[in-house]
Amino acid sequence: MPPTPRAMNSRTSKARSRTSRWGIPIAAGTSLALVGGVLLWSPTEKADASPAPAAAPRAGFTAVAAGDIAEQCTASSSSCKHPKTAALVKQINPSFVMTMGDNQYDDARLKDFKNYYDKTWGAFKNKTRPVPGNHETYDPAGPLKGYKSYFGSVAYPDGKSYYSYDQGNWHFIALDSNSFDDDEQIDWLKADLAANDKKCVAAYWHHPLFSSGGHGNDPVGRPVWKLLQEHRAELVLNGHDHHYERFAPQNADGKADPNGIVELLGGMGGANPYDIEEVQPNSQKRITKTFGVVKLNFTDTGFSWNLVATDGSTKDTSPSYTCR
């Protein structure tokens, strides 16, 4: 099941049910024997005193991420890319989907969401956890109107365009970089981070602090990056520039830092690609003119990912990172 967004941390404990290895209750004073492929009961002097097997570690989960997705085109056009990236999502079948803004081009009107995005990525709407990009603010009906109308409470769980949710041992924070100058969002983020009790933290928004693409670095995210690093966040995902890029851990000033945050830029969801303009320090891999999605592999203690192209090939594989 996909995680449920929430505006603030509200923890609930869920008891785990336990079953025997066979799924059959075994009474004291009896034992099981396998004879001719049939399980037979037999009495015994004492119950099996061997220690119970250790509980298996909690399984990991997979998520898919991409930004800059739906041009105003459909599968009837061979040059239309978002039907092809949507096919990848279907094939991967992740626990949930993160979109890093500019979900719909050009003005992100509700009718455009319905005519284009919904025809492809809309198949995963019930498990998509989106954030808005700058194109969502261009709606003639008002900034984010079509975005809010289309995604509804998934994107606005508490009437705000930012939220957080948990999955496994991870805390995910979805932010609106169009309003990083809004004290209310920053105060919310501080409180959300302070209340978090998960070991691993990831955040995502549209405008990257670091990028080697046409838009380049956007300092609007620097205060947020600093807050996240203070709270030992592991990973930041962004869109905006239409290429793929991964960075080594770094601090908000762009200095290599083993205790810094890993940035993943995934703006190759379907919009026309951008060229690499100026390679930034700590950039480890850059790929443009390739459409696809990022398949993220999360465990209780770390993460890694693969860039999967629309032809099904793996174009890049990240290092494996351990949560601090």
CSV table of C-alpha atoms in Angstrom, one decimal, residues 43-257:
chain,number,residue,atom,x,y,z
A,43,PRO,CA,3.6,-37.6,21.0
A,44,THR,CA,6.9,-36.7,22.6
A,45,GLU,CA,8.3,-36.5,26.1
A,46,LYS,CA,8.8,-32.7,26.0
A,47,ALA,CA,8.1,-29.8,23.8
A,48,ASP,CA,10.8,-28.7,21.3
A,49,ALA,CA,13.2,-26.5,23.3
A,50,SER,CA,15.1,-25.2,20.4
A,51,PRO,CA,15.2,-21.4,20.2
A,52,ALA,CA,12.7,-19.6,17.9
A,53,PRO,CA,14.2,-18.3,14.7
A,54,ALA,CA,15.1,-14.6,14.8
A,55,ALA,CA,12.5,-12.3,13.3
A,56,ALA,CA,13.4,-11.5,9.7
A,57,PRO,CA,14.5,-7.9,9.1
A,58,ARG,CA,11.9,-5.6,7.7
A,59,ALA,CA,11.9,-5.8,3.9
A,60,GLY,CA,12.9,-2.8,1.8
A,61,PHE,CA,10.8,-1.0,-0.7
A,62,THR,CA,11.0,0.6,-4.1
A,63,ALA,CA,9.9,4.0,-5.2
A,64,VAL,CA,10.0,5.8,-8.6
A,65,ALA,CA,10.9,9.4,-9.1
A,66,ALA,CA,10.9,11.9,-12.1
A,67,GLY,CA,10.1,15.5,-12.8
A,68,ASP,CA,9.2,17.5,-15.8
A,69,ILE,CA,6.8,15.0,-17.3
A,70,ALA,CA,3.8,15.6,-19.5
A,71,GLU,CA,4.1,17.7,-22.6
A,72,GLN,CA,0.9,18.4,-24.5
A,73,CYS,CA,1.0,15.2,-26.6
A,74,THR,CA,-0.4,11.7,-26.5
A,75,ALA,CA,0.7,8.2,-27.4
A,76,SER,CA,-0.6,8.8,-30.9
A,77,SER,CA,2.6,10.8,-31.5
A,78,SER,CA,5.8,8.7,-31.7
A,79,SER,CA,7.8,11.7,-30.4
A,80,CYS,CA,5.7,11.9,-27.2
A,81,LYS,CA,7.8,10.7,-24.3
A,82,HIS,CA,5.6,10.7,-21.2
A,83,PRO,CA,3.6,7.6,-22.3
A,84,LYS,CA,6.9,5.8,-22.5
A,85,THR,CA,8.1,6.9,-19.1
A,86,ALA,CA,4.7,5.9,-17.7
A,87,ALA,CA,5.1,2.4,-19.1
A,88,LEU,CA,8.3,2.1,-17.1
A,89,VAL,CA,6.5,3.0,-13.9
A,90,LYS,CA,3.9,0.4,-14.7
A,91,GLN,CA,6.6,-2.2,-15.3
A,92,ILE,CA,8.5,-1.4,-12.0
A,93,ASN,CA,5.3,-1.2,-10.0
A,94,PRO,CA,6.8,0.8,-7.1
A,95,SER,CA,5.4,1.3,-3.6
A,96,PHE,CA,4.8,4.9,-4.5
A,97,VAL,CA,5.8,7.6,-7.0
A,98,MET,CA,7.5,10.9,-6.4
A,99,THR,CA,7.1,13.7,-9.0
A,100,MET,CA,9.4,16.6,-8.7
A,101,GLY,CA,7.3,19.3,-10.3
A,102,ASP,CA,6.4,20.6,-13.7
A,103,ASN,CA,4.1,17.6,-13.9
A,104,GLN,CA,2.1,19.2,-16.7
A,105,TYR,CA,3.1,21.6,-19.4
A,106,ASP,CA,2.8,24.4,-20.3
A,107,ASP,CA,0.5,26.2,-18.0
A,108,ALA,CA,-0.7,23.2,-15.9
A,109,ARG,CA,-4.4,23.9,-16.3
A,110,LEU,CA,-6.8,21.3,-15.0
A,111,LYS,CA,-8.0,20.5,-18.6
A,112,ASP,CA,-4.3,19.9,-19.6
A,113,PHE,CA,-3.8,17.5,-16.6
A,114,LYS,CA,-6.9,15.7,-17.7
A,115,ASN,CA,-6.0,15.6,-21.4
A,116,TYR,CA,-2.3,14.6,-21.1
A,117,TYR,CA,-0.8,13.7,-17.7
A,118,ASP,CA,-3.9,11.8,-16.7
A,119,LYS,CA,-3.8,9.7,-19.8
A,120,THR,CA,-0.4,8.3,-18.8
A,121,TRP,CA,1.0,9.0,-15.3
A,122,GLY,CA,-2.6,9.3,-14.1
A,123,ALA,CA,-2.7,5.5,-13.9
A,124,PHE,CA,-0.6,5.9,-10.7
A,125,LYS,CA,-2.4,8.8,-9.3
A,126,ASN,CA,-3.5,7.0,-6.2
A,127,LYS,CA,0.1,6.3,-5.2
A,128,THR,CA,1.7,9.4,-6.5
A,129,ARG,CA,3.1,11.9,-4.0
A,130,PRO,CA,3.7,15.1,-6.1
A,131,VAL,CA,5.2,18.5,-5.6
A,132,PRO,CA,4.6,21.5,-7.8
A,133,GLY,CA,7.0,23.2,-10.1
A,134,ASN,CA,7.1,26.7,-11.6
A,135,HIS,CA,4.8,25.6,-14.5
A,136,GLU,CA,2.1,24.8,-12.0
A,137,THR,CA,2.1,28.4,-11.0
A,138,TYR,CA,1.4,29.6,-14.6
A,139,ASP,CA,-2.2,28.5,-14.6
A,140,PRO,CA,-4.5,31.3,-15.8
A,141,ALA,CA,-7.0,30.3,-13.2
A,142,GLY,CA,-4.5,31.1,-10.5
A,143,PRO,CA,-1.2,29.6,-9.2
A,144,LEU,CA,-1.4,25.9,-8.6
A,145,LYS,CA,-5.2,25.9,-9.2
A,146,GLY,CA,-5.1,23.1,-11.8
A,147,TYR,CA,-2.5,21.2,-9.8
A,148,LYS,CA,-4.6,21.3,-6.7
A,149,SER,CA,-7.8,20.4,-8.5
A,150,TYR,CA,-6.2,17.5,-10.2
A,151,PHE,CA,-4.3,15.9,-7.3
A,152,GLY,CA,-6.6,17.0,-4.5
A,153,SER,CA,-5.9,16.0,-0.9
A,154,VAL,CA,-2.9,13.9,-2.0
A,155,ALA,CA,-1.0,17.0,-2.7
A,156,TYR,CA,-2.8,19.1,-0.1
A,157,PRO,CA,-3.4,16.8,2.9
A,158,ASP,CA,-3.7,19.8,5.3
A,159,GLY,CA,-4.6,22.6,2.9
A,160,LYS,CA,-0.9,23.3,2.2
A,161,SER,CA,1.3,22.5,-0.9
A,162,TYR,CA,3.8,20.7,1.3
A,163,TYR,CA,3.6,17.7,3.5
A,164,SER,CA,5.4,14.6,4.8
A,165,TYR,CA,4.9,10.9,5.2
A,166,ASP,CA,6.6,7.7,6.4
A,167,GLN,CA,7.5,4.4,4.7
A,168,GLY,CA,9.5,1.8,6.5
A,169,ASN,CA,12.3,3.4,8.4
A,170,TRP,CA,12.2,6.5,6.1
A,171,HIS,CA,10.6,9.9,6.5
A,172,PHE,CA,9.8,11.7,3.2
A,173,ILE,CA,9.3,15.5,3.0
A,174,ALA,CA,7.5,17.0,-0.1
A,175,LEU,CA,8.2,20.7,-0.4
A,176,ASP,CA,7.0,23.6,-2.6
A,177,SER,CA,10.1,25.5,-3.8
A,178,ASN,CA,7.9,28.2,-5.3
A,179,SER,CA,7.3,29.5,-1.8
A,180,PHE,CA,10.6,28.8,0.0
A,181,ASP,CA,10.4,32.5,1.1
A,182,ASP,CA,7.3,31.7,3.0
A,183,ASP,CA,8.0,31.7,6.7
A,184,GLU,CA,5.1,29.4,7.4
A,185,GLN,CA,6.5,26.6,5.2
A,186,ILE,CA,10.0,27.0,6.9
A,187,ASP,CA,8.4,26.9,10.4
A,188,TRP,CA,6.5,23.8,9.4
A,189,LEU,CA,9.6,22.2,8.1
A,190,LYS,CA,11.5,22.9,11.4
A,191,ALA,CA,8.7,21.4,13.4
A,192,ASP,CA,8.3,18.4,11.1
A,193,LEU,CA,12.0,17.6,11.3
A,194,ALA,CA,12.1,18.0,15.1
A,195,ALA,CA,9.2,15.6,15.5
A,196,ASN,CA,10.6,12.9,13.1
A,197,ASP,CA,11.7,9.6,14.7
A,198,LYS,CA,12.7,7.7,11.6
A,199,LYS,CA,16.4,6.9,11.0
A,200,CYS,CA,16.5,8.0,7.4
A,201,VAL,CA,15.2,11.2,5.8
A,202,ALA,CA,14.7,12.2,2.2
A,203,ALA,CA,13.2,15.5,0.8
A,204,TYR,CA,12.2,16.6,-2.6
A,205,TRP,CA,11.2,19.8,-4.4
A,206,HIS,CA,11.4,21.3,-7.9
A,207,HIS,CA,14.2,23.9,-8.1
A,208,PRO,CA,17.7,22.3,-7.5
A,209,LEU,CA,20.2,24.0,-5.3
A,210,PHE,CA,22.9,22.4,-7.5
A,211,SER,CA,22.6,21.8,-11.3
A,212,SER,CA,24.9,21.6,-14.3
A,213,GLY,CA,22.0,22.3,-16.6
A,214,GLY,CA,20.5,25.3,-18.3
A,215,HIS,CA,18.9,26.8,-15.2
A,216,GLY,CA,22.0,26.1,-13.1
A,217,ASN,CA,22.2,26.5,-9.3
A,218,ASP,CA,19.1,28.0,-7.6
A,219,PRO,CA,20.0,29.4,-4.1
A,220,VAL,CA,16.4,29.5,-3.1
A,221,GLY,CA,16.9,26.0,-1.6
A,222,ARG,CA,20.0,26.8,0.5
A,223,PRO,CA,18.2,27.5,3.8
A,224,VAL,CA,16.2,24.4,3.4
A,225,TRP,CA,19.3,22.3,2.7
A,226,LYS,CA,21.0,23.6,5.8
A,227,LEU,CA,17.9,22.7,7.9
A,228,LEU,CA,17.9,19.2,6.4
A,229,GLN,CA,21.6,18.6,7.0
A,230,GLU,CA,21.3,19.8,10.6
A,231,HIS,CA,18.7,17.0,11.0
A,232,ARG,CA,20.9,14.4,9.3
A,233,ALA,CA,18.9,14.1,6.1
A,234,GLU,CA,20.3,11.7,3.5
A,235,LEU,CA,18.8,12.5,0.1
A,236,VAL,CA,17.3,15.4,-1.9
A,237,LEU,CA,15.5,14.9,-5.2
A,238,ASN,CA,14.8,17.8,-7.7
A,239,GLY,CA,13.7,18.5,-11.2
A,240,HIS,CA,13.5,21.8,-13.2
A,241,ASP,CA,16.6,21.2,-15.4
A,242,HIS,CA,15.6,18.5,-18.0
A,243,HIS,CA,18.4,16.1,-17.5
A,244,TYR,CA,19.7,13.4,-15.0
A,245,GLU,CA,22.5,14.2,-12.6
A,246,ARG,CA,23.8,12.8,-9.3
A,247,PHE,CA,26.1,14.5,-6.9
A,248,ALA,CA,28.5,13.3,-4.1
A,249,PRO,CA,27.5,14.3,-0.6
A,250,GLN,CA,27.9,18.0,-0.1
A,251,ASN,CA,26.9,20.9,2.2
A,252,ALA,CA,24.7,23.8,1.4
A,253,ASP,CA,27.7,25.8,0.2
A,254,GLY,CA,28.6,23.2,-2.4
A,255,LYS,CA,31.6,21.8,-0.5
A,256,ALA,CA,32.2,18.1,-0.5
A,257,ASP,CA,31.2,16.8,2.9
